[in-house]
mmCIF file of C-alpha atoms in Angstrom:
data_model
loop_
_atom_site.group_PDB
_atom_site.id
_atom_site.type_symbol
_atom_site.label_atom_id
_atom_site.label_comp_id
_atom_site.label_asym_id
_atom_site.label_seq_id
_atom_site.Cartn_x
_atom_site.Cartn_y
_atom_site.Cartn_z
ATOM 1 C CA UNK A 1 -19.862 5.641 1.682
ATOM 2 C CA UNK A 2 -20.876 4.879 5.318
ATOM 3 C CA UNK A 3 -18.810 2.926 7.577
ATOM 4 C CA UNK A 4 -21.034 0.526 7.698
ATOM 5 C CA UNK A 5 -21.149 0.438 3.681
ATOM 6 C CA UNK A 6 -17.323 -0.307 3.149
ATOM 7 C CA UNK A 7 -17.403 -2.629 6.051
ATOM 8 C CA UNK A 8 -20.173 -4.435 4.076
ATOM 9 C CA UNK A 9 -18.396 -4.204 0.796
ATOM 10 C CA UNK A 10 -15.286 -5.460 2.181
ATOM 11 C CA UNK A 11 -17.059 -8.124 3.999
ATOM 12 C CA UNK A 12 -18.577 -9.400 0.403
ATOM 13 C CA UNK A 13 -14.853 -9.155 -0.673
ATOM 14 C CA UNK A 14 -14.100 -11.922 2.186
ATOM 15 C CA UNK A 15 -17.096 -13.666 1.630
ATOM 16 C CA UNK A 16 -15.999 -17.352 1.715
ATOM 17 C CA UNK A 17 -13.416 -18.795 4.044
ATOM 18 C CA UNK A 18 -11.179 -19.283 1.237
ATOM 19 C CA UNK A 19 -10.898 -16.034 -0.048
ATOM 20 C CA UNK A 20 -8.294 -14.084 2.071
ATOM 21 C CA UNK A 21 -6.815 -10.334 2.435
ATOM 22 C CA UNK A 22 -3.266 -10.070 3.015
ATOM 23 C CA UNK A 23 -1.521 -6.818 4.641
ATOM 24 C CA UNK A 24 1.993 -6.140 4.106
ATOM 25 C CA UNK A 25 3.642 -3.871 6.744
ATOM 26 C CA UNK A 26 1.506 -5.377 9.137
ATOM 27 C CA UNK A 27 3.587 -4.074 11.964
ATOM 28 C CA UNK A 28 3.692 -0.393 11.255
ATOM 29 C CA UNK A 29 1.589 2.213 12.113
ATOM 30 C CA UNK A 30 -0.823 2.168 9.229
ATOM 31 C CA UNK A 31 -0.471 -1.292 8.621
ATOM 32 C CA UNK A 32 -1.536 -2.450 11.916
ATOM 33 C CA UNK A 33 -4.493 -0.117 11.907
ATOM 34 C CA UNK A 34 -5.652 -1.760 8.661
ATOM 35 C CA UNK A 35 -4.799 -5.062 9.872
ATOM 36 C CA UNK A 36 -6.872 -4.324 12.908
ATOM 37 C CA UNK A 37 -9.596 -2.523 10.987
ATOM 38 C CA UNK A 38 -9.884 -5.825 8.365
ATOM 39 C CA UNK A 39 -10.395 -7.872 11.506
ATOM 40 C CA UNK A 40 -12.737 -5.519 13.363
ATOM 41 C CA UNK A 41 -14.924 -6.428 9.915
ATOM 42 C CA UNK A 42 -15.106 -10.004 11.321
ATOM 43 C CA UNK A 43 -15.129 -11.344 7.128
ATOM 44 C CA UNK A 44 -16.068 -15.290 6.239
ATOM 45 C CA UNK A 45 -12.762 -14.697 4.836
ATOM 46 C CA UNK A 46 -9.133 -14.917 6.279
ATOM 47 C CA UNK A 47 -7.191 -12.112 7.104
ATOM 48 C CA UNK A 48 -3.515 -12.354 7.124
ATOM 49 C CA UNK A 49 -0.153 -9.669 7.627
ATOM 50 C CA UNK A 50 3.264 -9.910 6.469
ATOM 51 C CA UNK A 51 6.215 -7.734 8.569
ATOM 52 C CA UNK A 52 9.558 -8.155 9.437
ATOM 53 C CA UNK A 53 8.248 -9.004 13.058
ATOM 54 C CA UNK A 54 5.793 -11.950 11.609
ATOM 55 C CA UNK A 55 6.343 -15.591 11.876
ATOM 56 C CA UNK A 56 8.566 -15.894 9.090
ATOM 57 C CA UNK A 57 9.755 -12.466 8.187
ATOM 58 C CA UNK A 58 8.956 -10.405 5.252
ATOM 59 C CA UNK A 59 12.049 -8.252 4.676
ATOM 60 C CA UNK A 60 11.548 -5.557 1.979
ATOM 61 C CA UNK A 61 15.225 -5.702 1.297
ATOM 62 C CA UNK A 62 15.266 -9.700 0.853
ATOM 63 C CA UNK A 63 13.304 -10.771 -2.094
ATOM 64 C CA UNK A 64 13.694 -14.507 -0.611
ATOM 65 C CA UNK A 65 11.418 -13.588 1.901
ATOM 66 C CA UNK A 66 8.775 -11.964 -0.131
ATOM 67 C CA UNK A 67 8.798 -14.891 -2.716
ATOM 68 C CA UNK A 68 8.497 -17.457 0.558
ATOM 69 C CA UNK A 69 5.234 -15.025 1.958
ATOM 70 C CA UNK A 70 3.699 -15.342 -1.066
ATOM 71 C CA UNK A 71 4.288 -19.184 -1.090
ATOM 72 C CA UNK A 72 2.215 -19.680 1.865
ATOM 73 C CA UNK A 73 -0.355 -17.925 0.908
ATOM 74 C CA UNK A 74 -0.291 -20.371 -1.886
ATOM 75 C CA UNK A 75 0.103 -23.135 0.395
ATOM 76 C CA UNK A 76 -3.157 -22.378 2.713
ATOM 77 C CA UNK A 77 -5.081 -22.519 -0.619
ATOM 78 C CA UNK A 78 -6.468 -19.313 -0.210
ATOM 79 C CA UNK A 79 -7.968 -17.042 -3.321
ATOM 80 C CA UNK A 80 -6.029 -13.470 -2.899
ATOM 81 C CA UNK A 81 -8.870 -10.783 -2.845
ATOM 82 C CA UNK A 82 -7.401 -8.074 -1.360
ATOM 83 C CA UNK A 83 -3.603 -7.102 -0.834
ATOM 84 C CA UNK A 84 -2.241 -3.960 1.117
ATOM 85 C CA UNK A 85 1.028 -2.592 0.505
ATOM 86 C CA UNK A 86 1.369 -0.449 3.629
ATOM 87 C CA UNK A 87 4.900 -0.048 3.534
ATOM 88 C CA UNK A 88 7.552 3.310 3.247
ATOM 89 C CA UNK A 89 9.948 5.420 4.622
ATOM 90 C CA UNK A 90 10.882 8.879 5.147
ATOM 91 C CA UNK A 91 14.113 9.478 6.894
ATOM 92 C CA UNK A 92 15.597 7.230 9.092
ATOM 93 C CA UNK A 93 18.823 6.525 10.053
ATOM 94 C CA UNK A 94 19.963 5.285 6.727
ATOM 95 C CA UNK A 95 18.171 7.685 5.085
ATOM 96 C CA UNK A 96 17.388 11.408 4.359
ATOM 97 C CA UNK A 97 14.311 13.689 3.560
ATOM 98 C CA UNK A 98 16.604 16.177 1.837
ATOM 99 C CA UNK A 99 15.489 20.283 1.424
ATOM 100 C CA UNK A 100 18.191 20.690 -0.929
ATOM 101 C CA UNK A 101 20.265 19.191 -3.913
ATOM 102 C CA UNK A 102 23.443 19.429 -1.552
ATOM 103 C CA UNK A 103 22.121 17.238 0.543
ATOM 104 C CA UNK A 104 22.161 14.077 -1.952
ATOM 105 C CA UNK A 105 23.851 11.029 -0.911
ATOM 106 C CA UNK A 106 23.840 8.261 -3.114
ATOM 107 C CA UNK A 107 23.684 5.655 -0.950
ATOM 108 C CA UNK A 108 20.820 7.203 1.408
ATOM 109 C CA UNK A 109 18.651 7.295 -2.469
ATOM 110 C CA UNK A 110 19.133 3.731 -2.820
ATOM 111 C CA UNK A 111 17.958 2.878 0.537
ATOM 112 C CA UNK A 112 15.005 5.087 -0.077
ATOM 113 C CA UNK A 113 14.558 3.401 -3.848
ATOM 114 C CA UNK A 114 15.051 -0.303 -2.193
ATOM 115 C CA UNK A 115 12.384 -0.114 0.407
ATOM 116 C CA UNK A 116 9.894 2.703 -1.186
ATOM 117 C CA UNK A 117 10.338 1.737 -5.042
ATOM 118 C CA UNK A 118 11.953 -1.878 -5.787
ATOM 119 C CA UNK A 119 10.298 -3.870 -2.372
ATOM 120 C CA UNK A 120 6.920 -3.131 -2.529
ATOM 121 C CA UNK A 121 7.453 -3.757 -6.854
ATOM 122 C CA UNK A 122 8.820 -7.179 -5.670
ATOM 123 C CA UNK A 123 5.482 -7.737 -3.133
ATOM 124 C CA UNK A 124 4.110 -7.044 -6.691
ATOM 125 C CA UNK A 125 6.244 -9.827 -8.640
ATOM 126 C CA UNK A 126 4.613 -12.115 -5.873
ATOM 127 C CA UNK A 127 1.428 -11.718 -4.889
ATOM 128 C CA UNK A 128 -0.246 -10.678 -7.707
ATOM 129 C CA UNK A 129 0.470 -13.970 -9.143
ATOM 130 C CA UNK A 130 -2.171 -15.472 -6.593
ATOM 131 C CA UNK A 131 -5.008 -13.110 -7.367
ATOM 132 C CA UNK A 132 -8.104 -14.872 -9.363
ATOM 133 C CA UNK A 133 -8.771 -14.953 -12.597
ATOM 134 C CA UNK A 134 -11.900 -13.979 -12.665
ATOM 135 C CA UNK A 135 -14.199 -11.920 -9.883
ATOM 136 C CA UNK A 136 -13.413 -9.009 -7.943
ATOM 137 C CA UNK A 137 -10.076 -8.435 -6.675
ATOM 138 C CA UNK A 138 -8.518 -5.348 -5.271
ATOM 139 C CA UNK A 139 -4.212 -4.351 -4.885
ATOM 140 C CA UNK A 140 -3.176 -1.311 -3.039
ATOM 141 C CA UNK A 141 0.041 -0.146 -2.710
ATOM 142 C CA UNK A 142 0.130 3.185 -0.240
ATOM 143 C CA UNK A 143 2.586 6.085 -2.380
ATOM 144 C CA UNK A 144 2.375 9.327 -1.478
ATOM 145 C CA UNK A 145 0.710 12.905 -2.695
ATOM 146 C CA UNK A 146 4.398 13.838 -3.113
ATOM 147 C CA UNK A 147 5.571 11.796 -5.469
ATOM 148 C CA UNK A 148 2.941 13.548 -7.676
ATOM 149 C CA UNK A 149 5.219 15.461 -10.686
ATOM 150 C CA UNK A 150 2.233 17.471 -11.383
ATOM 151 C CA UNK A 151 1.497 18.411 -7.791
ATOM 152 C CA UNK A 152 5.101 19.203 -6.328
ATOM 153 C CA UNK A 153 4.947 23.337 -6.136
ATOM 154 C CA UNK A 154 7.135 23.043 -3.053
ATOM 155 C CA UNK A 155 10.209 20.784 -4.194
ATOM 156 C CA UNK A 156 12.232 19.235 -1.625
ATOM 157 C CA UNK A 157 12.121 15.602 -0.416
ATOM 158 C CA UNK A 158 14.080 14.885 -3.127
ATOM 159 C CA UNK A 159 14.376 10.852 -2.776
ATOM 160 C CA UNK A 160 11.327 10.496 -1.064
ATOM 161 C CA UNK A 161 9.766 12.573 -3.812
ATOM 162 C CA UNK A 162 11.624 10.098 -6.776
ATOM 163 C CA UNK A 163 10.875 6.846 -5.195
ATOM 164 C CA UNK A 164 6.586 7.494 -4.656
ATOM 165 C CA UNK A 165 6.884 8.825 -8.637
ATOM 166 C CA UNK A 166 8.706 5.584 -9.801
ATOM 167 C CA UNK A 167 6.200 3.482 -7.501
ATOM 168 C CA UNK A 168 3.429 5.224 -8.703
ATOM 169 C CA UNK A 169 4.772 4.343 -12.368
ATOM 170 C CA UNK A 170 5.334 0.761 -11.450
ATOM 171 C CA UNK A 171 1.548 0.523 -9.818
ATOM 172 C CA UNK A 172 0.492 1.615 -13.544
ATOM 173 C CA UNK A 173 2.431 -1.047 -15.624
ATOM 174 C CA UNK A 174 1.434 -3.566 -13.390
ATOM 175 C CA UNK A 175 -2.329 -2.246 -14.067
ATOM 176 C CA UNK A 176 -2.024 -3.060 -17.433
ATOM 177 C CA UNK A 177 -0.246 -6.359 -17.323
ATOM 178 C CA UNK A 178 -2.922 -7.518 -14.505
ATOM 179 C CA UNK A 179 -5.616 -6.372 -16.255
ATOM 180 C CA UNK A 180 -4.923 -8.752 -19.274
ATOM 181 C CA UNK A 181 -5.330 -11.774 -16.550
ATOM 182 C CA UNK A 182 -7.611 -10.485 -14.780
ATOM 183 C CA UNK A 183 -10.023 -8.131 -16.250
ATOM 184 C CA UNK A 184 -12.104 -7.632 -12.631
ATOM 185 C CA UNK A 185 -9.078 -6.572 -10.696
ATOM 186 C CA UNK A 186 -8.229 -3.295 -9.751
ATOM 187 C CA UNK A 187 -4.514 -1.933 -8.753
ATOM 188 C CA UNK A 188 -4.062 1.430 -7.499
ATOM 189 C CA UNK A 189 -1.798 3.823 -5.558
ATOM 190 C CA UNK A 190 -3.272 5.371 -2.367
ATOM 191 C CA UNK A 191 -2.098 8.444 -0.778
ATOM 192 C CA UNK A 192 -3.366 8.019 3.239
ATOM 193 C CA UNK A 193 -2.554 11.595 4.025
ATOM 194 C CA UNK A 194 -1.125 12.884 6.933
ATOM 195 C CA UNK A 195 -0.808 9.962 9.579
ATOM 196 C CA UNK A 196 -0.061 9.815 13.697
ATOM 197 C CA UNK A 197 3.268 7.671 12.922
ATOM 198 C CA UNK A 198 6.731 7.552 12.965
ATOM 199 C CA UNK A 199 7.531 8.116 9.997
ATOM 200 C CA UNK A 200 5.890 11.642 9.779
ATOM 201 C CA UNK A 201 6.008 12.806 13.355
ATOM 202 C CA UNK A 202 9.430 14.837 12.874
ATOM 203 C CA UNK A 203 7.507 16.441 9.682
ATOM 204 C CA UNK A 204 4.137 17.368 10.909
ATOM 205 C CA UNK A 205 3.060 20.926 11.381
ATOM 206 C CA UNK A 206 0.314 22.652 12.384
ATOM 207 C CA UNK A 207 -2.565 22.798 11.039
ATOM 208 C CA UNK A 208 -2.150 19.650 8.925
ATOM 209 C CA UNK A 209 -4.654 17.117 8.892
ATOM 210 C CA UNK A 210 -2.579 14.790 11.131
ATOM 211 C CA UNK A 211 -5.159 11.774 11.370
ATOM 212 C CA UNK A 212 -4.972 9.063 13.833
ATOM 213 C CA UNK A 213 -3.739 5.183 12.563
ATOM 214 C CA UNK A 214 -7.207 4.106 13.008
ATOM 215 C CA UNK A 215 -8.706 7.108 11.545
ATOM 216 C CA UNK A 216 -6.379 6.773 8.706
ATOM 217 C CA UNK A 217 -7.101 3.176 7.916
ATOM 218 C CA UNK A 218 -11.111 3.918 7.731
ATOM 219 C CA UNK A 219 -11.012 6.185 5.459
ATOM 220 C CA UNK A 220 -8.799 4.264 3.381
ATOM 221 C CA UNK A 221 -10.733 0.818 3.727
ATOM 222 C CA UNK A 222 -13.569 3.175 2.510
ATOM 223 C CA UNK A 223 -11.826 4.243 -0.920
ATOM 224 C CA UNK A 224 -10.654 0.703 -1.324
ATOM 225 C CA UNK A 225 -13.935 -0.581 -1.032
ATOM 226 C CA UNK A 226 -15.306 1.755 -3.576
ATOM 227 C CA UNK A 227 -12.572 1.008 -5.917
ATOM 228 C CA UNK A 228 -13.862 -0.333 -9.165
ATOM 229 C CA UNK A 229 -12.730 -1.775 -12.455
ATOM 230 C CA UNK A 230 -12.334 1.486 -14.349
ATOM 231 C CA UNK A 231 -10.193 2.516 -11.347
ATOM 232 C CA UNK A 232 -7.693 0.333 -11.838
ATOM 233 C CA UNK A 233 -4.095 1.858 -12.485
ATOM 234 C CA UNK A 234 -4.993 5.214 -10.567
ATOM 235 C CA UNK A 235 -4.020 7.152 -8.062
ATOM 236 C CA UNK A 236 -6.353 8.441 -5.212
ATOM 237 C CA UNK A 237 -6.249 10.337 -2.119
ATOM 238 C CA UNK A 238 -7.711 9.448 1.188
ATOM 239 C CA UNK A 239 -10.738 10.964 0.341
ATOM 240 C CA UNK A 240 -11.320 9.072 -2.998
ATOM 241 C CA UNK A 241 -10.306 11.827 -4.909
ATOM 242 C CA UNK A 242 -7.952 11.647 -8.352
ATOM 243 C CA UNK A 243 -4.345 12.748 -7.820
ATOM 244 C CA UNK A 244 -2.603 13.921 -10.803
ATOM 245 C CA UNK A 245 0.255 12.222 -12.095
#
């Protein structure tokens, strides 16, 4: 699919000026670029981002604040069509990307499970409330190629690793329980690949793939757009391709 082709599709997403896309982790590096990329698209439609940094704050770690986003989207009277979850971290100061079993700390896990598993699950609780009955409607939630069970030949990562696999299981429940309210929407896990931010810059090596925010964001506006019914509850790549559980 062309450029031109996804930017269509989404644009037919957006079509009226009630129907709106909503961003979360509007603020980071891939979340800005897809912000910025929605925008670019210039859709009938409104296009809206959620961050800590946003008028109102969306905290990952304060469900009030999630519950309160998804409220105003309520209140503008807007019909949810697409929803971004372009949130996650690596290691940071309060957390680790551990290379061995000795390096567990519990309380580094649950930071990792809190803002990689059980916020974007509560974004979930939330916003998927506010997607339409009926007519296409598409969820993303960005995971990780890592947190593939089948795929990990390398181990490591071990929290990282844990908390992508139990949001990728999440992602599928949800599927299901969506998909009895509304049979034309699709929810799926994206992997975006190797990504110019600051979460993987300590991590990249060469010869990776490392693709630029906007680059990144293209191509996954591009599977997103492509997305369809029978997609719903899977887990792609950048490139539209499956990823194994």
């Amino acid at each position: 699919m062309t450029s031109k082709a996804w930017a269509s599709d989404l644009s037919g997403l957006l079509a009226e000026s009630t129907d709106a896309a909503v961003v979360i982790g509007a603020s980071g590096g891939i979340g800005g670029a897809l912000l910025q990329a929605l925008e670019d698209v210039r859709p009938a439609g409104q296009v809206i981002g959620f961050s800590r940094s946003s008028e109102g704050g969306l905290d990952l770690l304060d469900e009030a604040t999630i519950k309160e986003a998804a409220a105003s989207i309520r209140r503008r009277g807007v019909t949810l069509r697409l929803l971004i979850v372009a949130t996650g971290v690596l290691e940071t100061g309060a957390t680790r990307a551990e290379k061995s079993l000795r390096e567990l700390d519990p309380t580094s896990m649950l930071r990792m499970f809190q803002l990689n598993t059980v916020g974007p699950a509560l974004v979930l609780k939330h916003f998927l409330s506010l997607v339409p009955r009926k007519g296409r409607s598409v969820a993303v939630c960005l995971s990780a190629r890592v947190g593939s069970i089948g795929d990990n030949r390398l181990g490591g990562w071990y929290s990282y690793r844990a908390s992508k696999t139990a949001l990728n299981q999440l992602i599928k429940t949800a599927s299901v329980e969506l998909a009895r309210k509304a049979p034309d929407a699709v929810l799926a896990a994206l992997h975006p690949g190797t990504v110019d931010t600051p979460l993987t810059q300590p991590f990249a090596k060469t010869g990776l793939d490392v693709q630029a925010p906007d680059v990144a964001a293209g191509r996954l506006l591009r599977v997103i757009a492509g997305l369809q019914t029978a997609d719903t509850g899977g887990f792609f790549d950048h490139k539209g391709m499956r990823i194994e559980w």
